[in-house]
Amino acid sequence: MDLRIQQSVVTNLSRRPAAVESGPFILGFDPATDSPNINYATPRPGTEITASDVESLVSAFRSASRRPRLEYVVNCTPGLEELLLAAGFMVEERHEFLTCSPESFVSPPPVDGFVVRQPENRAERAAMVAAQGEAFGHVFEVGDVDVDRLETLRQQGGFEMAAFASDGTCVGAGQAVPPGGGVSEIAGIGVRAPYRRRGLGGAIAAALSRQIFESGADLAWLEASGDDSWRVYERIGFRAAGRRLYIRL
């Protein structure tokens, strides 16, 4: 399971507009933003990594004017954390990831007063991105490049899903990357504060999972930010499966 998840991250980063290989690492650069949450690296699973590889990785980030940062499944690259810490990196977060299969998936009931569906045009995608930005506390600026990125995701075979109130207001959303090796990551699930605790986060995650499985993939995965999120995702069939590390210079 760890290997499948890590390889899916490699595949996803390789699709970035300016992806770069540096030894055993894939660096997923996007010239349209300098956000470290989008511009980061990950190791190819099963590769041997040295201190010299880490030095070259840092140089590649510097050349692209980006902050050196990695996300990866811990068990796939034993010893990498120690090399990174020795090079001056610091741990941002440690997460457990959860996975769901068609066999474990549980479809939740509809949420009264709301519809969960794909956005139909650019205006709805802009509303979707704005809802996500608000849900995450406005930690990033929302602009045309974010809507462009969402449209590119769909063109590449990824998935998008938004929750709309009866008056047409977009109240929450999420997306999933194009499946690679039968695996797709669900990310960015956020619901605006006034609409939380109604089951919308689970409904969005379930709708994305359904799309993933209908596409022929057999594994969806995501990370949960806390106990409340865990319970939401567990109710639709997600189970803890492994650990990931976020680390930056």
PDB file of N, CA, C and O in Angstrom, residues 197-237:
ATOM      1  N   ARG A 197     -20.752  20.743   9.542  1.00  0.00           N
ATOM      2  CA  ARG A 197     -21.474  19.812  10.427  1.00  0.00           C
ATOM      3  C   ARG A 197     -22.854  19.448   9.888  1.00  0.00           C
ATOM      4  O   ARG A 197     -23.817  19.276  10.636  1.00  0.00           O
ATOM      5  N   ARG A 198     -22.941  19.361   8.553  1.00  0.00           N
ATOM      6  CA  ARG A 198     -24.178  18.917   7.920  1.00  0.00           C
ATOM      7  C   ARG A 198     -23.940  17.689   7.044  1.00  0.00           C
ATOM      8  O   ARG A 198     -24.873  17.210   6.407  1.00  0.00           O
ATOM      9  N   GLY A 199     -22.693  17.229   7.007  1.00  0.00           N
ATOM     10  CA  GLY A 199     -22.376  16.069   6.189  1.00  0.00           C
ATOM     11  C   GLY A 199     -21.881  16.402   4.797  1.00  0.00           C
ATOM     12  O   GLY A 199     -21.705  15.499   3.970  1.00  0.00           O
ATOM     13  N   LEU A 200     -21.617  17.694   4.530  1.00  0.00           N
ATOM     14  CA  LEU A 200     -21.220  18.081   3.183  1.00  0.00           C
ATOM     15  C   LEU A 200     -19.804  17.641   2.835  1.00  0.00           C
ATOM     16  O   LEU A 200     -19.525  17.246   1.696  1.00  0.00           O
ATOM     17  N   GLY A 201     -18.888  17.692   3.800  1.00  0.00           N
ATOM     18  CA  GLY A 201     -17.520  17.236   3.533  1.00  0.00           C
ATOM     19  C   GLY A 201     -17.500  15.773   3.133  1.00  0.00           C
ATOM     20  O   GLY A 201     -16.827  15.385   2.161  1.00  0.00           O
ATOM     21  N   GLY A 202     -18.258  14.955   3.851  1.00  0.00           N
ATOM     22  CA  GLY A 202     -18.345  13.540   3.513  1.00  0.00           C
ATOM     23  C   GLY A 202     -19.027  13.317   2.181  1.00  0.00           C
ATOM     24  O   GLY A 202     -18.635  12.435   1.409  1.00  0.00           O
ATOM     25  N   ALA A 203     -20.053  14.126   1.891  1.00  0.00           N
ATOM     26  CA  ALA A 203     -20.756  13.986   0.613  1.00  0.00           C
ATOM     27  C   ALA A 203     -19.843  14.323  -0.564  1.00  0.00           C
ATOM     28  O   ALA A 203     -19.879  13.659  -1.610  1.00  0.00           O
ATOM     29  N   ILE A 204     -19.007  15.350  -0.406  1.00  0.00           N
ATOM     30  CA  ILE A 204     -18.067  15.721  -1.470  1.00  0.00           C
ATOM     31  C   ILE A 204     -17.022  14.627  -1.663  1.00  0.00           C
ATOM     32  O   ILE A 204     -16.729  14.216  -2.787  1.00  0.00           O
ATOM     33  N   ALA A 205     -16.467  14.132  -0.553  1.00  0.00           N
ATOM     34  CA  ALA A 205     -15.464  13.067  -0.640  1.00  0.00           C
ATOM     35  C   ALA A 205     -16.059  11.806  -1.258  1.00  0.00           C
ATOM     36  O   ALA A 205     -15.410  11.115  -2.049  1.00  0.00           O
ATOM     37  N   ALA A 206     -17.305  11.504  -0.901  1.00  0.00           N
ATOM     38  CA  ALA A 206     -17.959  10.316  -1.445  1.00  0.00           C
ATOM     39  C   ALA A 206     -18.195  10.463  -2.949  1.00  0.00           C
ATOM     40  O   ALA A 206     -18.003   9.520  -3.720  1.00  0.00           O
ATOM     41  N   ALA A 207     -18.629  11.655  -3.383  1.00  0.00           N
ATOM     42  CA  ALA A 207     -18.880  11.881  -4.807  1.00  0.00           C
ATOM     43  C   ALA A 207     -17.583  11.743  -5.605  1.00  0.00           C
ATOM     44  O   ALA A 207     -17.582  11.183  -6.704  1.00  0.00           O
ATOM     45  N   LEU A 208     -16.481  12.248  -5.060  1.00  0.00           N
ATOM     46  CA  LEU A 208     -15.191  12.113  -5.733  1.00  0.00           C
ATOM     47  C   LEU A 208     -14.747  10.655  -5.762  1.00  0.00           C
ATOM     48  O   LEU A 208     -14.245  10.164  -6.782  1.00  0.00           O
ATOM     49  N   SER A 209     -14.936   9.954  -4.657  1.00  0.00           N
ATOM     50  CA  SER A 209     -14.563   8.532  -4.608  1.00  0.00           C
ATOM     51  C   SER A 209     -15.351   7.740  -5.644  1.00  0.00           C
ATOM     52  O   SER A 209     -14.803   6.874  -6.341  1.00  0.00           O
ATOM     53  N   ARG A 210     -16.630   8.053  -5.763  1.00  0.00           N
ATOM     54  CA  ARG A 210     -17.470   7.366  -6.737  1.00  0.00           C
ATOM     55  C   ARG A 210     -16.939   7.593  -8.164  1.00  0.00           C
ATOM     56  O   ARG A 210     -16.867   6.664  -8.971  1.00  0.00           O
ATOM     57  N   GLN A 211     -16.556   8.829  -8.457  1.00  0.00           N
ATOM     58  CA  GLN A 211     -15.999   9.119  -9.775  1.00  0.00           C
ATOM     59  C   GLN A 211     -14.704   8.350 -10.015  1.00  0.00           C
ATOM     60  O   GLN A 211     -14.465   7.827 -11.106  1.00  0.00           O
ATOM     61  N   ILE A 212     -13.869   8.302  -9.000  1.00  0.00           N
ATOM     62  CA  ILE A 212     -12.592   7.586  -9.113  1.00  0.00           C
ATOM     63  C   ILE A 212     -12.835   6.121  -9.437  1.00  0.00           C
ATOM     64  O   ILE A 212     -12.225   5.551 -10.351  1.00  0.00           O
ATOM     65  N   PHE A 213     -13.746   5.483  -8.713  1.00  0.00           N
ATOM     66  CA  PHE A 213     -13.998   4.057  -8.917  1.00  0.00           C
ATOM     67  C   PHE A 213     -14.701   3.801 -10.254  1.00  0.00           C
ATOM     68  O   PHE A 213     -14.417   2.801 -10.928  1.00  0.00           O
ATOM     69  N   GLU A 214     -15.577   4.704 -10.648  1.00  0.00           N
ATOM     70  CA  GLU A 214     -16.246   4.543 -11.940  1.00  0.00           C
ATOM     71  C   GLU A 214     -15.277   4.700 -13.109  1.00  0.00           C
ATOM     72  O   GLU A 214     -15.524   4.187 -14.205  1.00  0.00           O
ATOM     73  N   SER A 215     -14.152   5.384 -12.876  1.00  0.00           N
ATOM     74  CA  SER A 215     -13.152   5.544 -13.929  1.00  0.00           C
ATOM     75  C   SER A 215     -12.319   4.279 -14.119  1.00  0.00           C
ATOM     76  O   SER A 215     -11.541   4.181 -15.072  1.00  0.00           O
ATOM     77  N   GLY A 216     -12.447   3.322 -13.194  1.00  0.00           N
ATOM     78  CA  GLY A 216     -11.687   2.081 -13.274  1.00  0.00           C
ATOM     79  C   GLY A 216     -10.588   1.965 -12.250  1.00  0.00           C
ATOM     80  O   GLY A 216      -9.991   0.887 -12.097  1.00  0.00           O
ATOM     81  N   ALA A 217     -10.285   3.040 -11.529  1.00  0.00           N
ATOM     82  CA  ALA A 217      -9.280   2.977 -10.463  1.00  0.00           C
ATOM     83  C   ALA A 217      -9.840   2.187  -9.283  1.00  0.00           C
ATOM     84  O   ALA A 217     -11.058   2.125  -9.089  1.00  0.00           O
ATOM     85  N   ASP A 218      -8.957   1.597  -8.502  1.00  0.00           N
ATOM     86  CA  ASP A 218      -9.421   0.759  -7.393  1.00  0.00           C
ATOM     87  C   ASP A 218      -8.993   1.263  -6.019  1.00  0.00           C
ATOM     88  O   ASP A 218      -9.212   0.589  -5.013  1.00  0.00           O
ATOM     89  N   LEU A 219      -8.391   2.474  -5.973  1.00  0.00           N
ATOM     90  CA  LEU A 219      -7.932   2.983  -4.682  1.00  0.00           C
ATOM     91  C   LEU A 219      -7.988   4.509  -4.668  1.00  0.00           C
ATOM     92  O   LEU A 219      -7.432   5.176  -5.542  1.00  0.00           O
ATOM     93  N   ALA A 220      -8.688   5.046  -3.667  1.00  0.00           N
ATOM     94  CA  ALA A 220      -8.706   6.485  -3.409  1.00  0.00           C
ATOM     95  C   ALA A 220      -8.016   6.719  -2.075  1.00  0.00           C
ATOM     96  O   ALA A 220      -8.131   5.897  -1.161  1.00  0.00           O
ATOM     97  N   TRP A 221      -7.280   7.828  -1.971  1.00  0.00           N
ATOM     98  CA  TRP A 221      -6.639   8.113  -0.694  1.00  0.00           C
ATOM     99  C   TRP A 221      -6.691   9.607  -0.402  1.00  0.00           C
ATOM    100  O   TRP A 221      -6.861  10.435  -1.295  1.00  0.00           O
ATOM    101  N   LEU A 222      -6.564   9.941   0.881  1.00  0.00           N
ATOM    102  CA  LEU A 222      -6.587  11.328   1.327  1.00  0.00           C
ATOM    103  C   LEU A 222      -5.942  11.421   2.702  1.00  0.00           C
ATOM    104  O   LEU A 222      -5.615  10.412   3.323  1.00  0.00           O
ATOM    105  N   GLU A 223      -5.757  12.645   3.139  1.00  0.00           N
ATOM    106  CA  GLU A 223      -5.269  12.910   4.484  1.00  0.00           C
ATOM    107  C   GLU A 223      -6.327  13.702   5.234  1.00  0.00           C
ATOM    108  O   GLU A 223      -6.986  14.567   4.651  1.00  0.00           O
ATOM    109  N   ALA A 224      -6.496  13.394   6.516  1.00  0.00           N
ATOM    110  CA  ALA A 224      -7.487  14.089   7.346  1.00  0.00           C
ATOM    111  C   ALA A 224      -6.766  14.992   8.332  1.00  0.00           C
ATOM    112  O   ALA A 224      -5.702  14.639   8.852  1.00  0.00           O
ATOM    113  N   SER A 225      -7.347  16.169   8.589  1.00  0.00           N
ATOM    114  CA  SER A 225      -6.661  17.168   9.408  1.00  0.00           C
ATOM    115  C   SER A 225      -6.914  17.033  10.907  1.00  0.00           C
ATOM    116  O   SER A 225      -6.274  17.705  11.702  1.00  0.00           O
ATOM    117  N   GLY A 226      -7.852  16.193  11.305  1.00  0.00           N
ATOM    118  CA  GLY A 226      -8.137  16.055  12.729  1.00  0.00           C
ATOM    119  C   GLY A 226      -9.159  14.971  12.975  1.00  0.00           C
ATOM    120  O   GLY A 226      -9.645  14.314  12.056  1.00  0.00           O
ATOM    121  N   ASP A 227      -9.496  14.775  14.259  1.00  0.00           N
ATOM    122  CA  ASP A 227     -10.418  13.700  14.627  1.00  0.00           C
ATOM    123  C   ASP A 227     -11.776  13.835  13.949  1.00  0.00           C
ATOM    124  O   ASP A 227     -12.368  12.845  13.514  1.00  0.00           O
ATOM    125  N   ASP A 228     -12.280  15.073  13.871  1.00  0.00           N
ATOM    126  CA  ASP A 228     -13.590  15.265  13.238  1.00  0.00           C
ATOM    127  C   ASP A 228     -13.554  14.830  11.779  1.00  0.00           C
ATOM    128  O   ASP A 228     -14.481  14.171  11.291  1.00  0.00           O
ATOM    129  N   SER A 229     -12.482  15.201  11.074  1.00  0.00           N
ATOM    130  CA  SER A 229     -12.354  14.809   9.667  1.00  0.00           C
ATOM    131  C   SER A 229     -12.218  13.297   9.541  1.00  0.00           C
ATOM    132  O   SER A 229     -12.789  12.684   8.631  1.00  0.00           O
ATOM    133  N   TRP A 230     -11.464  12.698  10.443  1.00  0.00           N
ATOM    134  CA  TRP A 230     -11.305  11.239  10.408  1.00  0.00           C
ATOM    135  C   TRP A 230     -12.664  10.559  10.461  1.00  0.00           C
ATOM    136  O   TRP A 230     -12.932   9.641   9.682  1.00  0.00           O
ATOM    137  N   ARG A 231     -13.499  11.002  11.382  1.00  0.00           N
ATOM    138  CA  ARG A 231     -14.809  10.368  11.535  1.00  0.00           C
ATOM    139  C   ARG A 231     -15.651  10.535  10.269  1.00  0.00           C
ATOM    140  O   ARG A 231     -16.371   9.616   9.866  1.00  0.00           O
ATOM    141  N   VAL A 232     -15.565  11.712   9.646  1.00  0.00           N
ATOM    142  CA  VAL A 232     -16.307  11.957   8.405  1.00  0.00           C
ATOM    143  C   VAL A 232     -15.892  10.952   7.337  1.00  0.00           C
ATOM    144  O   VAL A 232     -16.740  10.328   6.677  1.00  0.00           O
ATOM    145  N   TYR A 233     -14.596  10.770   7.162  1.00  0.00           N
ATOM    146  CA  TYR A 233     -14.107   9.902   6.092  1.00  0.00           C
ATOM    147  C   TYR A 233     -14.258   8.418   6.434  1.00  0.00           C
ATOM    148  O   TYR A 233     -14.499   7.597   5.553  1.00  0.00           O
ATOM    149  N   GLU A 234     -14.152   8.088   7.703  1.00  0.00           N
ATOM    150  CA  GLU A 234     -14.355   6.698   8.099  1.00  0.00           C
ATOM    151  C   GLU A 234     -15.786   6.247   7.817  1.00  0.00           C
ATOM    152  O   GLU A 234     -16.022   5.086   7.484  1.00  0.00           O
ATOM    153  N   ARG A 235     -16.740   7.172   7.953  1.00  0.00           N
ATOM    154  CA  ARG A 235     -18.137   6.809   7.713  1.00  0.00           C
ATOM    155  C   ARG A 235     -18.406   6.431   6.258  1.00  0.00           C
ATOM    156  O   ARG A 235     -19.376   5.731   5.974  1.00  0.00           O
ATOM    157  N   ILE A 236     -17.560   6.886   5.341  1.00  0.00           N
ATOM    158  CA  ILE A 236     -17.776   6.527   3.933  1.00  0.00           C
ATOM    159  C   ILE A 236     -16.780   5.469   3.457  1.00  0.00           C
ATOM    160  O   ILE A 236     -16.670   5.219   2.258  1.00  0.00           O
ATOM    161  N   GLY A 237     -16.063   4.855   4.404  1.00  0.00           N
ATOM    162  CA  GLY A 237     -15.247   3.691   4.048  1.00  0.00           C
ATOM    163  C   GLY A 237     -13.749   3.877   4.013  1.00  0.00           C
ATOM    164  O   GLY A 237     -13.021   2.959   3.623  1.00  0.00           O
TER     165      GLY A 237
END
